[in-house]
Amino acid sequence: MIPLFILPLFHLLAGLLFIALPPARGPGWLNLAASTIGGGLAIAIAINPPPGDPLLFLDALNRPLLALFGILSITTAVFSVGFLPAEIASGRLKGWGLRLYHPLFQSLLASLSLALIANNLGLLWAAVEAATLSTILMIALSRTEAALKAAWRTFILGGVGIALALFGTILIYIAAQGVVGTGLAAMTWSALIQVAGELPPNLVSLAFVVLLIGYGTKAGLVPMQSWLPDAHAEGPTPIAAVLSGLMLTVALYALVRLKSITGAGSLPPGWPLVALGLASVLAAGLMLPKRGEIRRFFATSSVEQIGLAAVAFGLGGKTMALVGLLLAINHMIAKSAVFFILGRALQLHGRHPVQALAYRYPLMGWSLVLLIASLLGLPPFLGFAPKVTLVSGIAAHAPLLLIPLVAGLLLVAVALVTRLNETVFARPQTQEQLPALSHGWTLYGPLGIHIGLLVASGLSLGPLQSLLVAAAEVAR
């Protein structure tokens, strides 16, 4: 049985080791080796969880997320092996930017893994703060004016968000110490959930509102999402994949935990979460047609995906909690793979608009079609059943909410299909010969894993069903 602290510690030590290595001596392969070992550790821990303690724990809710963290860390590291040579050759990544890429990559994985297994509100806050700092530095690696502006915006908005999250964490501690006493118990998830109904209702409601804004900034919920498109567009593509696949989900996971311990407050925490989720879905639908740059476009679509999951979690109950989990997992798997495709396509197109993928790079183009189909909630992909259940559940119990929800879904669907037609199916305007895809296995291997997971889980959850149902019981 592997102790929980081994996972973040391993990634942290790997990052420190990479600082001392010359950037041209194969750190990409070493990064892949480290990420594969770390991903294997995460999956092994999720399968056979060790006992928890006041600082770290694993329960039904974070077990499936930790397993997916392991898969995504491996596939992203594989993608990096093929992505980085073109960035180095073009001069976009050089010098200290190149030397720091792999240490920051491992640092980000260490922080996110720690956030997932933290049993302490303060430790969760520190882990998310560390992940934010790693993200900011990775966005700025190319040191272009646009990258520095994007990093600065992420720093400012992320700093405001994390400051509010800290204030909300302090409020929870103040509320809990009168019930469980001072010390670690007043900051421990597993202890707080036992006394959630005894906490001062007004104070915990204020804490949740502050925390919703704080962690909602990290999750990309409207109106705190403006950092997201720039961060995805200006940082290296692997960081965009980690942001969409892991960072947003970790922040949403934190809000779900907080909802559970503040449910007895004077303001039911579910409805603010529903309100921000619906606003995110509708706002994303309105913003998407205005996003010309393709990475900003798909970053904005993440606002809609996270918003849908927030609506489901906010409505509460076991069924809707399961819907929220499946929507979040669908987004994790599909959106990270979308950014794999965009990163390589932009390199091949010389940073010009990506067009005619079905004619120029058919396997890449049709993979993008399948991933967008899952994001749209089409069968047989994982996104189908939870999206149908969400809409039908709202129609049965809160029909007025269907107006903003369906309006947002339709706007997003139209925008995605329109952009898909331009990106994949529009015929080339010229007959120029674009370069062949080098290191194709580093793209198509991860794509095969992600699409395979989406199809397999869409057809049947199989042995994962009992695990996800148990997770929904915790998140309800």
PDB file of N, CA and C in Angstrom, residues 166-176 203-204 206-208 210:
ATOM      1  N   LEU A 166      -8.640  32.185   0.552  1.00  0.00           N
ATOM      2  CA  LEU A 166      -8.001  32.165   1.863  1.00  0.00           C
ATOM      3  C   LEU A 166      -8.919  32.773   2.923  1.00  0.00           C
ATOM      4  N   PHE A 167      -9.563  33.889   2.592  1.00  0.00           N
ATOM      5  CA  PHE A 167     -10.481  34.523   3.534  1.00  0.00           C
ATOM      6  C   PHE A 167     -11.634  33.578   3.873  1.00  0.00           C
ATOM      7  N   GLY A 168     -12.186  32.920   2.867  1.00  0.00           N
ATOM      8  CA  GLY A 168     -13.270  31.964   3.116  1.00  0.00           C
ATOM      9  C   GLY A 168     -12.813  30.786   3.955  1.00  0.00           C
ATOM     10  N   THR A 169     -11.583  30.323   3.728  1.00  0.00           N
ATOM     11  CA  THR A 169     -11.038  29.223   4.526  1.00  0.00           C
ATOM     12  C   THR A 169     -10.912  29.632   5.991  1.00  0.00           C
ATOM     13  N   ILE A 170     -10.475  30.861   6.217  1.00  0.00           N
ATOM     14  CA  ILE A 170     -10.370  31.366   7.595  1.00  0.00           C
ATOM     15  C   ILE A 170     -11.749  31.431   8.254  1.00  0.00           C
ATOM     16  N   LEU A 171     -12.765  31.850   7.493  1.00  0.00           N
ATOM     17  CA  LEU A 171     -14.128  31.895   8.031  1.00  0.00           C
ATOM     18  C   LEU A 171     -14.616  30.503   8.418  1.00  0.00           C
ATOM     19  N   ILE A 172     -14.319  29.497   7.601  1.00  0.00           N
ATOM     20  CA  ILE A 172     -14.706  28.132   7.937  1.00  0.00           C
ATOM     21  C   ILE A 172     -14.022  27.695   9.234  1.00  0.00           C
ATOM     22  N   TYR A 173     -12.753  28.042   9.373  1.00  0.00           N
ATOM     23  CA  TYR A 173     -12.009  27.671  10.590  1.00  0.00           C
ATOM     24  C   TYR A 173     -12.633  28.345  11.818  1.00  0.00           C
ATOM     25  N   ILE A 174     -12.977  29.618  11.689  1.00  0.00           N
ATOM     26  CA  ILE A 174     -13.598  30.334  12.816  1.00  0.00           C
ATOM     27  C   ILE A 174     -14.929  29.683  13.183  1.00  0.00           C
ATOM     28  N   ALA A 175     -15.710  29.310  12.158  1.00  0.00           N
ATOM     29  CA  ALA A 175     -17.003  28.676  12.412  1.00  0.00           C
ATOM     30  C   ALA A 175     -16.837  27.310  13.064  1.00  0.00           C
ATOM     31  N   ALA A 176     -15.796  26.556  12.658  1.00  0.00           N
ATOM     32  CA  ALA A 176     -15.644  25.177  13.123  1.00  0.00           C
ATOM     33  C   ALA A 176     -15.017  25.080  14.496  1.00  0.00           C
ATOM     34  N   LEU A 203     -22.447  32.309   9.347  1.00  0.00           N
ATOM     35  CA  LEU A 203     -21.015  32.401   9.080  1.00  0.00           C
ATOM     36  C   LEU A 203     -20.599  31.444   7.951  1.00  0.00           C
ATOM     37  N   VAL A 204     -21.125  30.220   7.959  1.00  0.00           N
ATOM     38  CA  VAL A 204     -20.728  29.288   6.900  1.00  0.00           C
ATOM     39  C   VAL A 204     -21.321  29.691   5.549  1.00  0.00           C
ATOM     40  N   LEU A 206     -21.748  32.860   4.570  1.00  0.00           N
ATOM     41  CA  LEU A 206     -20.843  33.910   4.110  1.00  0.00           C
ATOM     42  C   LEU A 206     -19.546  33.290   3.587  1.00  0.00           C
ATOM     43  N   ALA A 207     -19.048  32.282   4.305  1.00  0.00           N
ATOM     44  CA  ALA A 207     -17.812  31.624   3.877  1.00  0.00           C
ATOM     45  C   ALA A 207     -17.986  30.988   2.504  1.00  0.00           C
ATOM     46  N   PHE A 208     -19.117  30.333   2.269  1.00  0.00           N
ATOM     47  CA  PHE A 208     -19.300  29.666   0.972  1.00  0.00           C
ATOM     48  C   PHE A 208     -19.374  30.674  -0.168  1.00  0.00           C
ATOM     49  N   VAL A 210     -17.936  33.591  -0.330  1.00  0.00           N
ATOM     50  CA  VAL A 210     -16.573  34.068  -0.588  1.00  0.00           C
ATOM     51  C   VAL A 210     -15.753  32.997  -1.290  1.00  0.00           C
TER      52      VAL A 210
END
